[in-house]
Amino acid sequence: MTLVGTNDKTLASPLGDVLEIRGGRPLRGQVDVKGAKNLATKAMVASLLGSTPSTLRDVPEIRDVEVVRSLLEVHGVTVSEGDEAGSLLLDPSGAESAGFEEIDAHAGSSRIPILFCGPLLHLLGQAFIPDLGGCRIGDRPIDFHLEALRNFGATVDKEPNGIRLSAPEGLHGANIELPYPSVGATEQVLLTAVRAKGVTELRNAAIEPEIMDLIGVLQKMGAIISYEPNRVIFIEGVDQLHGYDHRSLFDRNEAASWACAALATDGEIFVKGARQYEMLTFLNVFRKVGGSFDITDEGITFRRAATPLKPVMVETDVHPGFMTDWQQPLIVALTQSTGTSIVHETVYENRLGFTEALNKMGADIVVHAQGLDGEYRRVARRELEQAAVITGPTPLRGADIVVPDLRGGYAYVIAALAAEGTSRVSNVGIIRRGYEKFFDKLTALGADFDIVG
Ligand code: EPU
């Protein structure tokens, strides 16, 4: 299959890496959000656990999906279009070991390959995972994953080009307490425990809606998973799982991004497919900033309630807190609030670097090493750039900017659209890793831009 992408060694840069954006126009119209990047890719990996084919619906057309599809294919899974537009049929009946070079071709392309560990160990007794990619937003260790896999009885060896795992005797249930409710490590445990012998108890688990949807997928496959308050999940291993038929949860990160685009450009965007329940925390902040929204069964319409916008204090956190993936587009809108806002990033170590370019465009953002309070958070009390203090309103003006990562890059495009004058935004290919039909959606909303490289 053809892979499109930007920052990894196999994927050539596609046309559409540089945009010239003429700002100052409100974005108005409708965008459709499909399945969540952070669920669909994991559900695709789960298909490896079944003895029969799976159908995944509302799969977004994004590069991470292409990477996972390709990695499944080199492991013998047949992936074809399903029975409706946007669905994939994943048939694992021919699953087999893949060669080093085929696997290594995916090095640096995504973080999802780490989730192949458990399914491949169950299927083949061994696995080789290439070096991971994903956004450069600070140190992104995988120690929780590897520790959990060792607890299940796997042997884990780090090699120069990746990680080699084996479990010739099979995997057994484990008692695991995560040091932090990591999304990926929780998924690792789920995807491994469902077919391990015996019961697994996972404490301090992540409980993001995408995790709950993955639990739903696994239950459809025949898994027995229950959860208790306080982040405890029990998984009773079973001998066999079968395929699933599942419609992906909508992408709430994409929905929040377009909501902030409406706020920052003073437009009005109907996000078809967005749902209230998974966005409760976001909607509260959106309202406090001065946004308003109408919720229907079809989606959510976002706009400003009043100008000027108001300042807020926000701390990113694990669910049900304010997601780390929501802060970047929100910060662009906060440059237009009257007063001082503070955004404290507590999930990643280095996810505020993108604000430098916003300052170049006229924003007044100072990033401090200390956060809002002394309470324990994963990255609290370290000399890291954690807290952005945004003083507004500051008019934004066009500039030449280079996209640093997925969410920061989206924020740059909104900033360019809100700014007076022309901006040249390069490295835009990264944004298309997580935002389906990005250029088409911008066009549908009336954005004035050209693809110039
Ligand atoms: N962490 C460790 N050790 C580990 C695993 C995580 O120290 O073994 C740390 C991370 O470095 C980070 C924190 O724990 O500081 C949280 O990481 P988590 O494992 O929860 O994140 P993830 O699974 O790598 C997913 C999403 C991210 C999203 C986070 C938080 C995917 C593919 N990625 O990452 O999405 O920000 O959860 O919700 O699901 C994005 O979509 O742009 C994106 C980065």
CSV table of C-alpha atoms and ligand atoms in Angstrom, one decimal:
chain,number,residue,atom,x,y,z
A,1,MET,CA,0.0,0.0,0.0
A,2,THR,CA,1.0,3.6,-0.4
A,3,LEU,CA,2.1,5.5,2.7
A,4,VAL,CA,2.0,9.2,2.9
A,5,GLY,CA,3.7,11.2,5.5
A,6,THR,CA,6.5,13.5,6.4
A,7,ASN,CA,8.9,12.9,9.2
A,8,ASP,CA,9.9,9.3,9.2
A,9,LYS,CA,12.4,7.4,7.2
A,10,THR,CA,10.1,5.6,4.8
A,11,LEU,CA,7.5,8.1,4.1
A,12,ALA,CA,8.2,10.7,1.4
A,13,SER,CA,6.9,14.2,2.0
A,14,PRO,CA,3.6,14.6,0.1
A,15,LEU,CA,2.5,17.6,-1.9
A,16,GLY,CA,0.9,20.0,0.5
A,17,ASP,CA,3.7,20.6,3.0
A,18,VAL,CA,3.7,24.4,2.7
A,19,LEU,CA,0.6,26.6,2.9
A,20,GLU,CA,0.3,30.3,2.2
A,21,ILE,CA,-2.5,31.5,4.3
A,22,ARG,CA,-4.3,34.9,4.0
A,23,GLY,CA,-5.8,35.5,7.4
A,24,GLY,CA,-8.4,37.7,8.9
A,25,ARG,CA,-11.5,35.8,7.7
A,26,PRO,CA,-13.9,34.0,10.1
A,27,LEU,CA,-14.2,30.3,9.5
A,28,ARG,CA,-17.8,29.4,8.9
A,29,GLY,CA,-19.5,26.2,7.8
A,30,GLN,CA,-19.6,22.5,8.6
A,31,VAL,CA,-16.9,19.8,9.1
A,32,ASP,CA,-17.5,16.1,9.7
A,33,VAL,CA,-15.4,14.3,12.3
A,34,LYS,CA,-15.0,10.6,11.9
A,35,GLY,CA,-13.4,8.0,14.2
A,36,ALA,CA,-10.8,9.0,16.7
A,37,LYS,CA,-7.2,8.6,15.7
A,38,ASN,CA,-6.5,7.5,19.2
A,39,LEU,CA,-9.1,4.7,19.1
A,40,ALA,CA,-9.2,3.5,15.5
A,41,THR,CA,-5.5,2.7,15.3
A,42,LYS,CA,-5.7,0.6,18.5
A,43,ALA,CA,-8.9,-1.2,17.4
A,44,MET,CA,-7.0,-2.1,14.2
A,45,VAL,CA,-4.3,-3.7,16.4
A,46,ALA,CA,-6.9,-5.6,18.4
A,47,SER,CA,-8.1,-7.3,15.2
A,48,LEU,CA,-4.9,-9.4,15.5
A,49,LEU,CA,-6.3,-11.1,18.6
A,50,GLY,CA,-9.4,-12.5,16.8
A,51,SER,CA,-9.8,-15.9,15.1
A,52,THR,CA,-12.2,-14.4,12.6
A,53,PRO,CA,-12.3,-11.1,10.6
A,54,SER,CA,-13.2,-7.7,12.2
A,55,THR,CA,-15.0,-4.7,10.7
A,56,LEU,CA,-14.0,-1.3,11.9
A,57,ARG,CA,-16.3,1.6,10.8
A,58,ASP,CA,-15.7,5.4,10.5
A,59,VAL,CA,-11.9,4.9,10.1
A,60,PRO,CA,-10.3,8.2,9.5
A,61,GLU,CA,-8.1,8.7,6.4
A,62,ILE,CA,-5.0,9.7,8.2
A,63,ARG,CA,-1.4,8.6,8.1
A,64,ASP,CA,-1.4,6.8,11.5
A,65,VAL,CA,-4.1,4.5,10.1
A,66,GLU,CA,-2.0,3.9,7.0
A,67,VAL,CA,1.1,3.0,9.2
A,68,VAL,CA,-0.9,0.6,11.3
A,69,ARG,CA,-2.5,-0.9,8.2
A,70,SER,CA,0.9,-1.5,6.6
A,71,LEU,CA,2.3,-3.0,9.8
A,72,LEU,CA,-0.7,-5.4,10.0
A,73,GLU,CA,-0.2,-6.3,6.4
A,74,VAL,CA,3.4,-7.2,6.8
A,75,HIS,CA,2.3,-9.5,9.6
A,76,GLY,CA,0.0,-11.3,7.2
A,77,VAL,CA,-3.3,-9.6,8.1
A,78,THR,CA,-5.4,-8.9,5.0
A,79,VAL,CA,-6.9,-5.4,5.1
A,80,SER,CA,-9.5,-4.4,2.6
A,81,GLU,CA,-12.4,-1.9,2.3
A,82,GLY,CA,-15.4,-2.9,4.3
A,83,ASP,CA,-19.1,-3.0,3.4
A,84,GLU,CA,-19.6,0.8,3.7
A,85,ALA,CA,-17.5,3.9,3.0
A,86,GLY,CA,-14.9,4.5,5.6
A,87,SER,CA,-14.9,0.9,6.9
A,88,LEU,CA,-12.1,-1.6,7.0
A,89,LEU,CA,-12.3,-5.4,7.0
A,90,LEU,CA,-9.3,-6.9,8.9
A,91,ASP,CA,-8.7,-10.6,8.4
A,92,PRO,CA,-6.0,-12.0,10.6
A,93,SER,CA,-6.4,-15.7,9.4
A,94,GLY,CA,-3.0,-15.5,7.6
A,95,ALA,CA,-1.2,-13.7,10.4
A,96,GLU,CA,2.5,-14.7,10.5
A,97,SER,CA,6.0,-13.4,11.5
A,98,ALA,CA,7.4,-10.5,9.5
A,99,GLY,CA,10.9,-10.0,8.4
A,100,PHE,CA,13.2,-7.4,10.1
A,101,GLU,CA,13.4,-5.1,7.1
A,102,GLU,CA,9.7,-5.0,6.5
A,103,ILE,CA,9.1,-4.1,10.2
A,104,ASP,CA,12.0,-1.7,10.3
A,105,ALA,CA,10.5,0.2,7.3
A,106,HIS,CA,8.0,1.5,9.9
A,107,ALA,CA,10.6,2.8,12.3
A,108,GLY,CA,9.9,6.4,13.4
A,109,SER,CA,6.5,6.5,11.8
A,110,SER,CA,4.1,6.3,14.8
A,111,ARG,CA,3.8,5.3,18.5
A,112,ILE,CA,1.1,2.6,17.8
A,113,PRO,CA,3.6,-0.2,16.9
A,114,ILE,CA,4.4,-0.6,20.7
A,115,LEU,CA,0.8,-1.9,21.0
A,116,PHE,CA,1.5,-4.9,18.7
A,117,CYS,CA,3.5,-6.6,21.6
A,118,GLY,CA,0.7,-8.5,23.4
A,119,PRO,CA,-1.2,-9.6,20.3
A,120,LEU,CA,2.0,-10.8,18.5
A,121,LEU,CA,3.2,-12.6,21.6
A,122,HIS,CA,-0.1,-14.5,21.9
A,123,LEU,CA,-0.1,-15.3,18.1
A,124,LEU,CA,3.5,-16.1,17.5
A,125,GLY,CA,5.3,-16.3,20.9
A,126,GLN,CA,7.6,-13.5,19.8
A,127,ALA,CA,7.5,-10.0,18.5
A,128,PHE,CA,9.9,-7.3,17.1
A,129,ILE,CA,8.8,-3.7,17.5
A,130,PRO,CA,10.6,-1.0,15.5
A,131,ASP,CA,11.8,2.3,17.0
A,132,LEU,CA,8.8,4.4,17.7
A,133,GLY,CA,7.8,7.8,16.2
A,134,GLY,CA,5.1,10.2,17.0
A,135,CYS,CA,5.2,13.9,18.0
A,136,ARG,CA,8.4,15.3,19.7
A,137,ILE,CA,6.7,16.8,22.7
A,138,GLY,CA,9.3,15.8,25.3
A,139,ASP,CA,10.8,12.5,26.5
A,140,ARG,CA,8.2,9.8,25.7
A,141,PRO,CA,9.5,6.7,27.5
A,142,ILE,CA,7.9,3.3,27.3
A,143,ASP,CA,9.1,2.0,30.6
A,144,PHE,CA,5.5,1.3,31.9
A,145,HIS,CA,4.8,-0.7,28.8
A,146,LEU,CA,7.9,-2.9,29.1
A,147,GLU,CA,7.5,-3.4,32.9
A,148,ALA,CA,3.9,-4.5,32.3
A,149,LEU,CA,4.9,-7.0,29.6
A,150,ARG,CA,7.6,-8.4,31.9
A,151,ASN,CA,4.9,-8.9,34.5
A,152,PHE,CA,2.9,-10.9,32.0
A,153,GLY,CA,5.9,-13.2,31.7
A,154,ALA,CA,7.4,-11.8,28.5
A,155,THR,CA,11.2,-11.5,28.0
A,156,VAL,CA,12.0,-8.0,26.7
A,157,ASP,CA,15.3,-7.1,25.1
A,158,LYS,CA,16.2,-3.7,23.8
A,159,GLU,CA,18.1,-4.0,20.5
A,160,PRO,CA,19.8,-1.2,18.5
A,161,ASN,CA,16.8,-0.9,16.1
A,162,GLY,CA,13.9,-1.8,18.3
A,163,ILE,CA,12.6,-4.2,21.0
A,164,ARG,CA,12.6,-7.9,20.8
A,165,LEU,CA,10.1,-9.8,22.9
A,166,SER,CA,9.4,-13.5,23.4
A,167,ALA,CA,7.1,-15.6,25.5
A,168,PRO,CA,7.5,-19.2,24.4
A,169,GLU,CA,5.6,-20.5,27.5
A,170,GLY,CA,2.7,-18.1,26.9
A,171,LEU,CA,1.6,-15.1,29.0
A,172,HIS,CA,-0.1,-15.2,32.4
A,173,GLY,CA,-2.4,-12.7,34.2
A,174,ALA,CA,-0.6,-10.1,36.4
A,175,ASN,CA,-1.1,-7.5,39.1
A,176,ILE,CA,0.0,-4.2,37.7
A,177,GLU,CA,-0.1,-0.7,39.2
A,178,LEU,CA,0.9,2.0,36.7
A,179,PRO,CA,3.0,4.9,38.2
A,180,TYR,CA,0.8,7.2,36.1
A,181,PRO,CA,-2.5,6.6,34.3
A,182,SER,CA,-0.8,6.3,30.9
A,183,VAL,CA,-3.2,5.9,28.0
A,184,GLY,CA,-0.8,3.7,26.0
A,185,ALA,CA,0.3,1.5,28.9
A,186,THR,CA,-3.3,0.9,29.8
A,187,GLU,CA,-4.0,-0.2,26.2
A,188,GLN,CA,-0.9,-2.3,26.3
A,189,VAL,CA,-2.2,-4.1,29.4
A,190,LEU,CA,-5.7,-4.5,27.9
A,191,LEU,CA,-4.5,-5.9,24.6
A,192,THR,CA,-2.2,-8.4,26.4
A,193,ALA,CA,-4.4,-9.4,29.4
A,194,VAL,CA,-7.4,-10.4,27.4
A,195,ARG,CA,-5.8,-13.6,26.2
A,196,ALA,CA,-3.3,-14.2,29.0
A,197,LYS,CA,-4.0,-17.2,31.4
A,198,GLY,CA,-5.8,-16.0,34.5
A,199,VAL,CA,-6.9,-12.7,35.9
A,200,THR,CA,-5.2,-9.4,35.5
A,201,GLU,CA,-5.8,-6.5,37.9
A,202,LEU,CA,-4.7,-3.1,36.6
A,203,ARG,CA,-4.6,-0.2,39.1
A,204,ASN,CA,-4.1,3.5,38.3
A,205,ALA,CA,-5.4,2.8,34.8
A,206,ALA,CA,-6.3,5.5,32.2
A,207,ILE,CA,-10.0,5.9,31.7
A,208,GLU,CA,-10.2,8.1,28.6
A,209,PRO,CA,-13.3,7.6,26.5
A,210,GLU,CA,-11.0,6.0,23.8
A,211,ILE,CA,-9.9,3.4,26.4
A,212,MET,CA,-13.6,2.7,27.2
A,213,ASP,CA,-14.3,2.3,23.5
A,214,LEU,CA,-11.3,-0.1,23.2
A,215,ILE,CA,-12.8,-2.1,26.1
A,216,GLY,CA,-16.1,-2.2,24.2
A,217,VAL,CA,-14.2,-3.5,21.1
A,218,LEU,CA,-12.5,-6.2,23.2
A,219,GLN,CA,-15.8,-7.2,24.9
A,220,LYS,CA,-17.4,-7.6,21.4
A,221,MET,CA,-14.5,-10.0,20.6
A,222,GLY,CA,-15.4,-12.2,23.7
A,223,ALA,CA,-13.1,-10.6,26.4
A,224,ILE,CA,-14.3,-10.3,30.0
A,225,ILE,CA,-13.3,-6.9,31.4
A,226,SER,CA,-14.8,-5.0,34.3
A,227,TYR,CA,-13.8,-1.9,36.0
A,228,GLU,CA,-14.3,-0.3,39.4
A,229,PRO,CA,-14.1,3.3,40.6
A,230,ASN,CA,-10.6,4.6,41.3
A,231,ARG,CA,-9.1,3.5,38.0
A,232,VAL,CA,-9.1,-0.3,38.7
A,233,ILE,CA,-9.7,-2.6,35.7
A,234,PHE,CA,-10.0,-6.4,35.9
A,235,ILE,CA,-9.4,-8.6,32.9
A,236,GLU,CA,-10.2,-12.3,33.0
A,237,GLY,CA,-8.1,-13.9,30.2
A,238,VAL,CA,-9.9,-16.2,27.7
A,239,ASP,CA,-8.5,-18.9,25.3
A,240,GLN,CA,-10.0,-17.4,22.2
A,241,LEU,CA,-11.4,-14.2,20.8
A,242,HIS,CA,-13.3,-13.6,17.6
A,243,GLY,CA,-13.6,-10.7,15.2
A,244,TYR,CA,-15.7,-7.6,16.0
A,245,ASP,CA,-17.9,-5.1,14.2
A,246,HIS,CA,-17.5,-1.7,15.6
A,247,ARG,CA,-18.0,2.0,14.8
A,248,SER,CA,-15.2,4.1,16.2
A,249,LEU,CA,-15.8,6.7,18.8
A,250,PHE,CA,-15.7,10.2,17.2
A,251,ASP,CA,-12.4,12.2,17.4
A,252,ARG,CA,-13.0,14.5,20.3
A,253,ASN,CA,-9.5,16.1,19.8
A,254,GLU,CA,-10.4,17.1,16.2
A,255,ALA,CA,-13.8,18.4,17.4
A,256,ALA,CA,-12.1,20.5,20.1
A,257,SER,CA,-9.7,21.8,17.5
A,258,TRP,CA,-12.4,23.1,15.2
A,259,ALA,CA,-14.3,24.6,18.1
A,260,CYS,CA,-11.2,26.6,19.0
A,261,ALA,CA,-10.8,27.6,15.3
A,262,ALA,CA,-14.3,29.1,15.5
A,263,LEU,CA,-13.4,30.9,18.7
A,264,ALA,CA,-10.1,32.3,17.4
A,265,THR,CA,-11.4,33.5,14.0
A,266,ASP,CA,-14.7,34.7,15.4
A,267,GLY,CA,-16.6,32.3,13.1
A,268,GLU,CA,-19.2,29.6,13.5
A,269,ILE,CA,-18.5,25.9,12.9
A,270,PHE,CA,-20.9,23.0,13.0
A,271,VAL,CA,-18.9,19.9,13.9
A,272,LYS,CA,-21.0,17.0,12.7
A,273,GLY,CA,-20.4,13.9,14.7
A,274,ALA,CA,-19.2,15.7,17.9
A,275,ARG,CA,-20.9,14.5,21.1
A,276,GLN,CA,-21.4,16.3,24.4
A,277,TYR,CA,-20.6,13.5,26.9
A,278,GLU,CA,-17.0,12.9,25.9
A,279,MET,CA,-16.4,16.7,25.7
A,280,LEU,CA,-18.0,17.9,28.9
A,281,THR,CA,-14.7,19.2,30.3
A,282,PHE,CA,-13.8,21.0,27.1
A,283,LEU,CA,-17.3,22.5,26.8
A,284,ASN,CA,-17.0,24.0,30.3
A,285,VAL,CA,-13.8,25.8,29.5
A,286,PHE,CA,-15.1,26.8,26.1
A,287,ARG,CA,-18.1,28.5,27.8
A,288,LYS,CA,-15.8,30.2,30.4
A,289,VAL,CA,-13.7,31.7,27.7
A,290,GLY,CA,-16.7,33.2,26.1
A,291,GLY,CA,-17.7,30.6,23.6
A,292,SER,CA,-21.2,29.3,23.1
A,293,PHE,CA,-22.4,26.1,21.6
A,294,ASP,CA,-25.6,24.3,20.5
A,295,ILE,CA,-25.8,20.6,21.0
A,296,THR,CA,-28.0,18.3,18.8
A,297,ASP,CA,-28.1,14.6,18.0
A,298,GLU,CA,-26.1,15.4,14.9
A,299,GLY,CA,-23.2,17.4,16.3
A,300,ILE,CA,-22.2,20.6,18.1
A,301,THR,CA,-22.1,24.1,16.7
A,302,PHE,CA,-19.4,26.4,18.1
A,303,ARG,CA,-19.1,30.2,18.0
A,304,ARG,CA,-18.2,33.2,20.3
A,305,ALA,CA,-21.0,34.3,22.7
A,306,ALA,CA,-19.5,37.7,23.0
A,307,THR,CA,-16.4,39.7,22.1
A,308,PRO,CA,-14.0,40.2,23.9
A,309,LEU,CA,-13.2,36.7,25.0
A,310,LYS,CA,-12.4,36.1,28.7
A,311,PRO,CA,-9.2,34.8,30.3
A,312,VAL,CA,-9.1,31.3,32.0
A,313,MET,CA,-6.8,29.2,34.1
A,314,VAL,CA,-6.5,25.7,32.8
A,315,GLU,CA,-4.5,22.7,33.9
A,316,THR,CA,-4.2,19.8,31.5
A,317,ASP,CA,-4.7,16.4,33.0
A,318,VAL,CA,-5.7,12.8,32.4
A,319,HIS,CA,-9.4,12.1,31.9
A,320,PRO,CA,-11.8,13.5,33.1
A,321,GLY,CA,-9.5,16.5,33.1
A,322,PHE,CA,-8.7,18.9,30.3
A,323,MET,CA,-6.8,17.0,27.7
A,324,THR,CA,-3.3,17.9,26.8
A,325,ASP,CA,-4.3,17.7,23.1
A,326,TRP,CA,-6.8,20.6,23.6
A,327,GLN,CA,-4.4,23.2,25.0
A,328,GLN,CA,-2.7,24.3,21.8
A,329,PRO,CA,-5.7,25.5,19.8
A,330,LEU,CA,-7.2,27.0,23.0
A,331,ILE,CA,-4.0,29.0,23.5
A,332,VAL,CA,-4.5,30.6,20.1
A,333,ALA,CA,-8.0,31.7,21.1
A,334,LEU,CA,-6.7,32.9,24.5
A,335,THR,CA,-4.4,35.4,22.7
A,336,GLN,CA,-7.7,37.2,21.9
A,337,SER,CA,-9.0,37.2,25.5
A,338,THR,CA,-8.9,40.4,27.5
A,339,GLY,CA,-6.7,39.7,30.6
A,340,THR,CA,-4.2,37.1,31.6
A,341,SER,CA,-4.8,33.4,31.1
A,342,ILE,CA,-2.6,30.5,32.4
A,343,VAL,CA,-2.3,27.1,30.8
A,344,HIS,CA,-0.4,24.6,32.9
A,345,GLU,CA,0.7,21.5,30.9
A,346,THR,CA,1.1,18.6,33.3
A,347,VAL,CA,1.0,15.6,31.0
A,348,TYR,CA,4.0,16.1,28.7
A,349,GLU,CA,7.3,17.7,29.5
A,350,ASN,CA,7.7,19.9,26.5
A,351,ARG,CA,4.4,20.7,24.9
A,352,LEU,CA,4.5,24.5,25.0
A,353,GLY,CA,7.4,25.2,22.7
A,354,PHE,CA,5.0,25.9,19.9
A,355,THR,CA,4.1,29.2,21.6
A,356,GLU,CA,7.3,30.8,20.5
A,357,ALA,CA,6.0,31.2,16.9
A,358,LEU,CA,2.8,32.7,18.3
A,359,ASN,CA,4.9,35.4,19.9
A,360,LYS,CA,6.5,36.0,16.5
A,361,MET,CA,3.0,36.6,15.2
A,362,GLY,CA,2.3,39.2,17.9
A,363,ALA,CA,1.1,37.2,20.9
A,364,ASP,CA,2.3,37.8,24.4
A,365,ILE,CA,3.0,34.4,25.9
A,366,VAL,CA,5.6,33.8,28.6
A,367,VAL,CA,6.3,30.2,29.5
A,368,HIS,CA,7.4,29.6,33.1
A,369,ALA,CA,9.1,26.5,34.5
A,370,GLN,CA,6.8,26.2,37.5
A,371,GLY,CA,3.1,25.2,37.3
A,372,LEU,CA,0.1,26.5,39.2
A,373,ASP,CA,0.4,24.5,42.4
A,374,GLY,CA,2.7,22.1,44.2
A,375,GLU,CA,0.4,19.1,44.0
A,376,TYR,CA,1.9,16.0,42.5
A,377,ARG,CA,1.7,15.7,38.8
A,378,ARG,CA,3.9,13.6,36.5
A,379,VAL,CA,6.0,16.6,35.5
A,380,ALA,CA,5.4,18.9,38.4
A,381,ARG,CA,8.2,20.6,40.3
A,382,ARG,CA,10.8,20.1,37.6
A,383,GLU,CA,12.6,22.8,35.8
A,384,LEU,CA,10.6,22.3,32.7
A,385,GLU,CA,8.5,24.7,30.7
A,386,GLN,CA,5.1,23.9,32.1
A,387,ALA,CA,3.0,27.0,32.5
A,388,ALA,CA,2.1,29.4,29.7
A,389,VAL,CA,1.0,32.9,30.8
A,390,ILE,CA,-1.0,34.5,27.9
A,391,THR,CA,-1.8,38.2,28.1
A,392,GLY,CA,-4.4,39.5,25.6
A,393,PRO,CA,-5.9,40.7,23.5
A,394,THR,CA,-3.0,41.0,21.0
A,395,PRO,CA,-3.7,41.3,17.3
A,396,LEU,CA,-1.9,38.5,15.4
A,397,ARG,CA,0.0,39.3,12.2
A,398,GLY,CA,1.1,36.9,9.5
A,399,ALA,CA,4.5,35.3,9.7
A,400,ASP,CA,6.7,32.4,8.3
A,401,ILE,CA,6.3,29.5,10.7
A,402,VAL,CA,7.3,25.9,10.7
A,403,VAL,CA,4.9,23.2,12.2
A,404,PRO,CA,6.6,21.5,15.1
A,405,ASP,CA,4.1,18.7,15.9
A,406,LEU,CA,0.5,17.6,15.3
A,407,ARG,CA,-1.5,19.8,17.7
A,408,GLY,CA,1.0,22.7,17.8
A,409,GLY,CA,0.8,22.7,14.0
A,410,TYR,CA,-3.0,22.8,13.9
A,411,ALA,CA,-2.7,25.8,16.3
A,412,TYR,CA,-0.4,27.5,13.9
A,413,VAL,CA,-2.8,27.2,11.1
A,414,ILE,CA,-5.6,28.7,13.2
A,415,ALA,CA,-3.3,31.5,14.3
A,416,ALA,CA,-2.5,32.2,10.6
A,417,LEU,CA,-6.2,32.2,9.7
A,418,ALA,CA,-6.9,34.6,12.6
A,419,ALA,CA,-4.0,36.9,11.8
A,420,GLU,CA,-4.0,40.0,9.6
A,421,GLY,CA,-1.8,39.5,6.6
A,422,THR,CA,-0.2,36.5,4.9
A,423,SER,CA,1.5,33.6,6.6
A,424,ARG,CA,3.7,30.9,5.2
A,425,VAL,CA,3.2,27.7,7.2
A,426,SER,CA,5.6,24.8,6.4
A,427,ASN,CA,5.8,21.2,7.5
A,428,VAL,CA,2.0,21.0,7.3
A,429,GLY,CA,2.2,17.3,6.4
A,430,ILE,CA,2.5,16.6,10.1
A,431,ILE,CA,-1.0,18.0,10.7
A,432,ARG,CA,-2.4,15.6,8.1
A,433,ARG,CA,-1.2,12.7,10.3
A,434,GLY,CA,-4.1,13.3,12.6
A,435,TYR,CA,-6.6,15.5,10.8
A,436,GLU,CA,-8.5,13.8,8.0
A,437,LYS,CA,-9.1,15.8,4.8
A,438,PHE,CA,-7.6,18.8,6.4
A,439,PHE,CA,-7.3,21.0,3.3
A,440,ASP,CA,-10.8,20.1,2.1
A,441,LYS,CA,-12.2,21.1,5.5
A,442,LEU,CA,-10.4,24.4,5.5
A,443,THR,CA,-11.7,25.1,2.1
A,444,ALA,CA,-15.3,24.2,3.1
A,445,LEU,CA,-15.0,26.7,6.0
A,446,GLY,CA,-14.0,29.5,3.7
A,447,ALA,CA,-10.3,29.6,4.6
A,448,ASP,CA,-8.2,31.6,2.1
A,449,PHE,CA,-5.0,29.6,1.4
A,450,ASP,CA,-2.9,28.1,-1.4
A,451,ILE,CA,-0.7,25.0,-1.3
A,452,VAL,CA,2.6,26.4,-2.4
A,453,GLY,CA,5.0,23.5,-1.8
B,1,EPU,N1,4.8,7.8,30.1
B,1,EPU,C1,5.9,7.3,30.7
B,1,EPU,N2,6.2,6.0,30.5
B,1,EPU,C2,5.4,5.2,29.7
B,1,EPU,C3,4.3,5.7,29.1
B,1,EPU,C4,4.0,7.1,29.3
B,1,EPU,O1,6.6,8.0,31.4
B,1,EPU,O2,5.8,4.0,29.6
B,1,EPU,C5,4.5,9.3,30.3
B,1,EPU,C6,4.5,10.0,28.9
B,1,EPU,O3,5.9,10.4,28.6
B,1,EPU,C7,3.6,11.2,29.2
B,1,EPU,C8,2.6,10.6,30.1
B,1,EPU,O4,3.1,9.4,30.7
B,1,EPU,O5,4.3,12.2,29.8
B,1,EPU,C9,1.3,10.3,29.4
B,1,EPU,O6,1.5,9.4,28.3
B,1,EPU,P1,0.4,8.4,27.8
B,1,EPU,O7,1.0,7.1,27.8
B,1,EPU,O8,-0.8,8.6,28.5
B,1,EPU,O9,0.3,8.9,26.3
B,1,EPU,P2,0.3,8.1,24.9
B,1,EPU,O10,-0.4,6.8,25.1
B,1,EPU,O11,1.7,8.0,24.4
B,1,EPU,C10,-1.9,9.1,24.0
B,1,EPU,C11,-2.2,9.8,22.7
B,1,EPU,C12,-1.7,11.2,22.8
B,1,EPU,C13,-2.3,11.9,24.0
B,1,EPU,C14,-2.0,11.1,25.3
B,1,EPU,C15,-2.7,11.7,26.5
B,1,EPU,C16,-2.2,8.1,21.1
B,1,EPU,C17,-1.5,7.5,19.9
B,1,EPU,N3,-1.6,9.1,21.6
B,1,EPU,O12,-0.4,9.1,24.0
B,1,EPU,O13,-2.1,11.9,21.6
B,1,EPU,O14,-1.8,13.2,24.1
B,1,EPU,O15,-2.4,9.7,25.1
B,1,EPU,O16,-4.1,11.6,26.3
B,1,EPU,O17,-3.2,7.6,21.5
B,1,EPU,C18,-2.0,13.4,19.8
B,1,EPU,O18,-3.0,12.8,19.4
B,1,EPU,O19,-1.5,14.4,19.3
B,1,EPU,C19,-1.3,12.7,21.0
B,1,EPU,C20,-0.1,13.1,21.3
